[in-house]
XYZ file of C-alpha atoms in Angstrom:
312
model
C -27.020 -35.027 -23.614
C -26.624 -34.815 -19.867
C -26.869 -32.703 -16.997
C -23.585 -30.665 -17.347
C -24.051 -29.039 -13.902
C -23.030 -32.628 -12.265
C -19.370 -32.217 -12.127
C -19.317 -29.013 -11.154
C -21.535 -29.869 -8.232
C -19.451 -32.924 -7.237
C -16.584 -29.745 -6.889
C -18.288 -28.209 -4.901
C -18.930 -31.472 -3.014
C -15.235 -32.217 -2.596
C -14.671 -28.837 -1.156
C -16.957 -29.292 1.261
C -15.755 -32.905 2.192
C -12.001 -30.927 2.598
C -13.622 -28.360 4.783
C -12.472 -29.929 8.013
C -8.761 -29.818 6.909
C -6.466 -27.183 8.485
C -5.806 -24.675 5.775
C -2.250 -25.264 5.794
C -2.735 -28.589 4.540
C -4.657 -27.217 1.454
C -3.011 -25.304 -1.838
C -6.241 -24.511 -3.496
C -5.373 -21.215 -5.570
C -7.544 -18.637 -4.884
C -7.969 -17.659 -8.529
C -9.530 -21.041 -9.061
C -11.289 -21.617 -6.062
C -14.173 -19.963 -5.582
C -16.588 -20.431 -8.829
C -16.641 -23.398 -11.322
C -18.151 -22.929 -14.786
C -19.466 -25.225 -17.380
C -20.286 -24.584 -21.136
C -19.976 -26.494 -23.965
C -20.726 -24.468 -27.552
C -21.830 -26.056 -30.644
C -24.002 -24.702 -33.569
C -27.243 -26.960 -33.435
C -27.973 -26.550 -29.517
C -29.035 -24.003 -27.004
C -25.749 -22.811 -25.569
C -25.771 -22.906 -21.756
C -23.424 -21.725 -19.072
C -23.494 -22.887 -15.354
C -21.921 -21.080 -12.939
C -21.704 -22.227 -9.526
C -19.939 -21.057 -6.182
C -17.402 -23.621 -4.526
C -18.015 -23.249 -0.960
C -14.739 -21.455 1.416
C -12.054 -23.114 2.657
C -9.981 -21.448 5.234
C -9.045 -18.253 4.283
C -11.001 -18.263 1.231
C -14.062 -15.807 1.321
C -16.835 -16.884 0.591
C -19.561 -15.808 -2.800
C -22.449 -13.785 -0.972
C -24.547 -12.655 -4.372
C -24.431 -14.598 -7.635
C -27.844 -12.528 -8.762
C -25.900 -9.736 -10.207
C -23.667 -12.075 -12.420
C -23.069 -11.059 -15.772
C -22.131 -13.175 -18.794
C -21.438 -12.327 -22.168
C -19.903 -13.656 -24.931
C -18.110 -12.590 -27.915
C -18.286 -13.833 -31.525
C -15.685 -11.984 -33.199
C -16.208 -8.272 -32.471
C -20.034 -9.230 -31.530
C -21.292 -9.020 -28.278
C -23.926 -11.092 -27.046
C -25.667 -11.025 -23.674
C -26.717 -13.987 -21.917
C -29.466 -14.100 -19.822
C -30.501 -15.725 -16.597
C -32.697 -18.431 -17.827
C -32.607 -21.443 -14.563
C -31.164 -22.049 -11.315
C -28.859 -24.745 -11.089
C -29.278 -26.687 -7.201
C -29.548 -24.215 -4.354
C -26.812 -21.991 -5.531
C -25.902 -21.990 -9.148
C -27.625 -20.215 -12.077
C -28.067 -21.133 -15.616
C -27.364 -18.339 -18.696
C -28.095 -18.836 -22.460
C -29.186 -16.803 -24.850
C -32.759 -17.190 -26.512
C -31.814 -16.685 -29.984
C -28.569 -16.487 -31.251
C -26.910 -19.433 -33.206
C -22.975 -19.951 -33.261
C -21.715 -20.887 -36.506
C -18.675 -23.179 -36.749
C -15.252 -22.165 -37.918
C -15.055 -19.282 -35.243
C -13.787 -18.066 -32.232
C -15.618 -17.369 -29.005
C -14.572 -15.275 -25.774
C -16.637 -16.269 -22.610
C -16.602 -13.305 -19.894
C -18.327 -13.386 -16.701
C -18.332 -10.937 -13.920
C -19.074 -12.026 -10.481
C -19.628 -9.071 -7.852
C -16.476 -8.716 -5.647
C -14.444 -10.794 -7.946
C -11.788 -10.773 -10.831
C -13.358 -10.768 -14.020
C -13.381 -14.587 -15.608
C -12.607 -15.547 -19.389
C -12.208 -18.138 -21.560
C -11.623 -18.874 -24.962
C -12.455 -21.395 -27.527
C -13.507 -22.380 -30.769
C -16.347 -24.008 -33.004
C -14.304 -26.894 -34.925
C -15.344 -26.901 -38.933
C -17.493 -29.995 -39.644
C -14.708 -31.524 -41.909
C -16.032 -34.997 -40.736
C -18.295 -37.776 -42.282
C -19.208 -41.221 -41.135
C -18.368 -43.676 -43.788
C -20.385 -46.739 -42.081
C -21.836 -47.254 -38.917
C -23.025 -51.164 -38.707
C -24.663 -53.587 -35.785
C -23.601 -57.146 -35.578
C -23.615 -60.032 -32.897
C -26.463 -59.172 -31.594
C -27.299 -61.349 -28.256
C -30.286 -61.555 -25.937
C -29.734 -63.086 -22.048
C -33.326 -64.851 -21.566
C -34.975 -61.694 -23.253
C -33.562 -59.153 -20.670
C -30.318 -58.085 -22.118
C -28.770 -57.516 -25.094
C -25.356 -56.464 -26.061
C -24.555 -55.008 -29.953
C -21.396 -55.068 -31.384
C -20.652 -51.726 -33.111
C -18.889 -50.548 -35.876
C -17.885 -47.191 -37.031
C -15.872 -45.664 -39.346
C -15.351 -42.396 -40.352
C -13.713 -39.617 -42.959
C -11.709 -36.656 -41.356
C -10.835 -34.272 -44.469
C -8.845 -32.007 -42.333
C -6.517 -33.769 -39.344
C -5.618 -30.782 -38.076
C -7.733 -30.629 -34.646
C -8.604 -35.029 -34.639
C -10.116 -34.880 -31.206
C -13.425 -36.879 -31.121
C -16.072 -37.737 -28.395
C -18.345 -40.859 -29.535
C -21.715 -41.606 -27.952
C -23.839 -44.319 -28.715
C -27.652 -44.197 -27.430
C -31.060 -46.492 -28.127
C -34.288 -44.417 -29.118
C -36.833 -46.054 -26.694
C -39.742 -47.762 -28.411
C -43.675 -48.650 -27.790
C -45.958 -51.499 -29.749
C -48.407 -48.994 -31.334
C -51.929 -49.084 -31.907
C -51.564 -51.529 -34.894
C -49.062 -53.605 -33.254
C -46.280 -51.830 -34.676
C -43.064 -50.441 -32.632
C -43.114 -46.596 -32.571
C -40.761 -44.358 -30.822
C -41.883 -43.294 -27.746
C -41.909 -39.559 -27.065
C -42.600 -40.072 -22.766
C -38.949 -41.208 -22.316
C -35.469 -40.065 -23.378
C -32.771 -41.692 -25.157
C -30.836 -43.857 -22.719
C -26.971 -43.249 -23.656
C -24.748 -46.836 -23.920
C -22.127 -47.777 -22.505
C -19.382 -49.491 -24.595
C -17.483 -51.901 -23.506
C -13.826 -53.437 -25.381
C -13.985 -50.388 -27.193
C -10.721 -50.538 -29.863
C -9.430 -48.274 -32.316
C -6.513 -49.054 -34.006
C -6.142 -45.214 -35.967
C -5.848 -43.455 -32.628
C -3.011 -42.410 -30.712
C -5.103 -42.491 -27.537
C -8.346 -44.050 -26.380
C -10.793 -43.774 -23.321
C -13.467 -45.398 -22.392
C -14.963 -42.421 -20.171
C -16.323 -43.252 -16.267
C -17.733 -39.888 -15.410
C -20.047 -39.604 -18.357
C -21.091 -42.040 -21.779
C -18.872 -42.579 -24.840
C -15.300 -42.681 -26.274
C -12.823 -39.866 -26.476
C -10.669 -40.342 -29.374
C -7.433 -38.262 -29.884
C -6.836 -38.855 -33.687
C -4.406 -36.274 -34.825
C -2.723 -37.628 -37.488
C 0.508 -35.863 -40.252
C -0.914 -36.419 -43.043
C -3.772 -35.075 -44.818
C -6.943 -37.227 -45.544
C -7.481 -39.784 -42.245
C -9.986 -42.719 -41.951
C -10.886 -43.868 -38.574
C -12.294 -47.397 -37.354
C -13.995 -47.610 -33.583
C -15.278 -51.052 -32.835
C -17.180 -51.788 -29.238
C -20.136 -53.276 -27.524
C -22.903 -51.884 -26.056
C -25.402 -53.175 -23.614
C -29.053 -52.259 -22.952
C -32.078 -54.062 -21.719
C -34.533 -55.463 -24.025
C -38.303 -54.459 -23.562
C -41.118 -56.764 -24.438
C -44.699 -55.538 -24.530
C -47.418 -58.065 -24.860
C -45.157 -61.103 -25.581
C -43.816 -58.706 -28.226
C -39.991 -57.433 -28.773
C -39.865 -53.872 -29.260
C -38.191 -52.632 -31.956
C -34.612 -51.063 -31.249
C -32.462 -48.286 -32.959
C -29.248 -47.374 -31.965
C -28.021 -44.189 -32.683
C -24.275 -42.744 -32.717
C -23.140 -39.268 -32.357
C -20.022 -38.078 -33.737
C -18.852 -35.082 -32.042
C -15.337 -33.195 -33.612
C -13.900 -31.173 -30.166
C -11.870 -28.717 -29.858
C -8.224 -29.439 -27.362
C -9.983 -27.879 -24.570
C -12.959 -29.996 -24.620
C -10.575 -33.168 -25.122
C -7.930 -32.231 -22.072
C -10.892 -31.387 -19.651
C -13.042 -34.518 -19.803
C -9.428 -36.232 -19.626
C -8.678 -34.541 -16.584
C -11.652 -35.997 -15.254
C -11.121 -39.187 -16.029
C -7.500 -39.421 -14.897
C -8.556 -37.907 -11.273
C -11.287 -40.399 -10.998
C -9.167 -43.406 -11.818
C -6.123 -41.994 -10.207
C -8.501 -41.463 -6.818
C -8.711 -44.388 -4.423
C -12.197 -42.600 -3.650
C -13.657 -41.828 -7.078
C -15.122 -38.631 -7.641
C -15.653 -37.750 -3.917
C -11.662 -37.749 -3.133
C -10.848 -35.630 -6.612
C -8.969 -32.434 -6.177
C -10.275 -29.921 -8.457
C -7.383 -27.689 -8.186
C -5.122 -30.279 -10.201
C -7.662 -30.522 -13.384
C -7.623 -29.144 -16.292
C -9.450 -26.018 -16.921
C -8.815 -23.464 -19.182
C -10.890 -20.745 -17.540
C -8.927 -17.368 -16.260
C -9.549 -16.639 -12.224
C -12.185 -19.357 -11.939
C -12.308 -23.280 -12.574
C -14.029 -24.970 -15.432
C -14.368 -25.438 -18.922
C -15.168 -23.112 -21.961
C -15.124 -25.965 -24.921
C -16.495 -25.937 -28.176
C -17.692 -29.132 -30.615
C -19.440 -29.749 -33.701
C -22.109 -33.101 -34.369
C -23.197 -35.650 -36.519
C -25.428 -38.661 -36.140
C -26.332 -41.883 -37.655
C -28.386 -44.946 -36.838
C -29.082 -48.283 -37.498
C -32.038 -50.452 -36.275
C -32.114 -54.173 -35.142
């Protein structure tokens, strides 16, 4: 869906930016300080971890070798071992494994073992897919002079279990060509371009946001009772292509993630240090977000998916 390195490396920005600040000024634990991970688990996708150094600040030290990392993660009592697979920027490397598949409805340890540093770990889960989208509908459809057009959404949605009722939302258009025979046909040389929505309401939910840092809604749902039926209404704007005097044809898609609490209270964090920053991103303070990692920064979450679409 997107890079997931970015916010790490906007960390390791901020650090940077700090560097010139006497120590004293600074509270930065050291357990936290000096790597930032990223991985997000869910049973359909290639599971990645990032792991990148935060550069030193005062009496921090800082990471030399990041070659001789080692991450593995545990399914139950089953140990998997993640290889290197990417680097991530000039400093950070990608793991993932090249087979395995997680299944949903379990729990996952995260260990990684940095040379010269406390072992890291995390835990999380793989949500059960106890969701279903009802409806998903388009209206109000409006073009500005053929270069614009927003879409009011609709979606609604069946939770048979409201135990977890943390959601992320994300609504995207499938990019289209006019074919050989004049007719519009997905086109496979660009990727889906994610929408933003805008007046984005829910009237099920005990909290709502509109996310800055990355696309969608994150929904936190969690209801008393048993069976729970959610509404999300929005609009979403995107620019309308013409090919040789000819509209192209447009299908938005939605996906419906279920998260686990850690996903849900990290990309919170992030929003509530961007919007509580006079600075935006650049004048965030990592050390006050949410992670859920053990002697390192980041985020070990879990999430499962489902997707619709309608065409206009």
């Amino acid at each position: 869906m997107r890079n997931l390195s970015k916010h790490i490396f906007f960390i390791g920005f901020i650090v940077i930016h700090y560097g010139c600040r006497s120590p004293l000024e600074l509270e930065l634990p050291d357990s936290k300080a000096l790597v930032a991970i990223e991985g997000f688990i869910n049973p359909t996708d290639k599971f990645y971890v990032y792991v990148n150094p935060i550069n030193p600040i005062g009496k921090l030290n800082p990471i030399e070798n990041l070659e001789d990392t080692k991450v593995n993660i545990f399914v139950g009592q089953k140990l998997y071992n993640l290889e290197k697979v990417a680097t991530n920027g000039e400093d950070g490397i990608v793991f993932s494994h090249p087979e395995a598949t997680w299944p949903e409805n379990e729990n996952y340890t995260l260990t990684i073992q940095v040379e010269g540093q406390e072992p890291i770990s995390a835990h999380t889960s793989i949500p059960k897919k106890n969701v279903n989208i009802n409806e998903f509908n388009i209206s109000d459809v409006q073009r500005n002079s053929g270069t614009y057009q927003s879409v009011k959404v609709n979606l609604d949605w069946i939770a048979s279990d409201s135990k977890y009722g943390f959601y992320h939302v994300l609504f995207y258009k499938v990019n289209y060509k006019i074919g050989i025979d004049g007719v519009p046909v997905p086109d496979p040389s660009k990727d889906r371009e994610y929408l933003n929505i805008d007046e984005a309401y829910s009237p099920q939910t005990k909290e709502l946001i509109t996310l800055s840092h990355e696309p969608g809604v994150l929904i936190d749902a969690r209801k008393v009772d048993g069976l729970s039926s959610i509404n999300l209404t929005g609009y979403c704007k995107t620019q309308n292509v013409i090919y040789n005097n000819k509209e192209s044809f447009k299908e938005i898609q939605v996906e419906l993630r279920a998260v686990t609490a850690e996903y849900y209270k990290y990309q919170r964090s992030l929003f509530i240090q961007m919007k509580d920053s006079r600075g935006g991103i650049n004048e965030t303070d990592p050390s006050t977000g949410y992670t859920n990692m053990k002697n390192a920064t980041g985020i070990f979450g879990g999430y499962v998916k489902i997707y619709d679409f309608k065409s206009f």
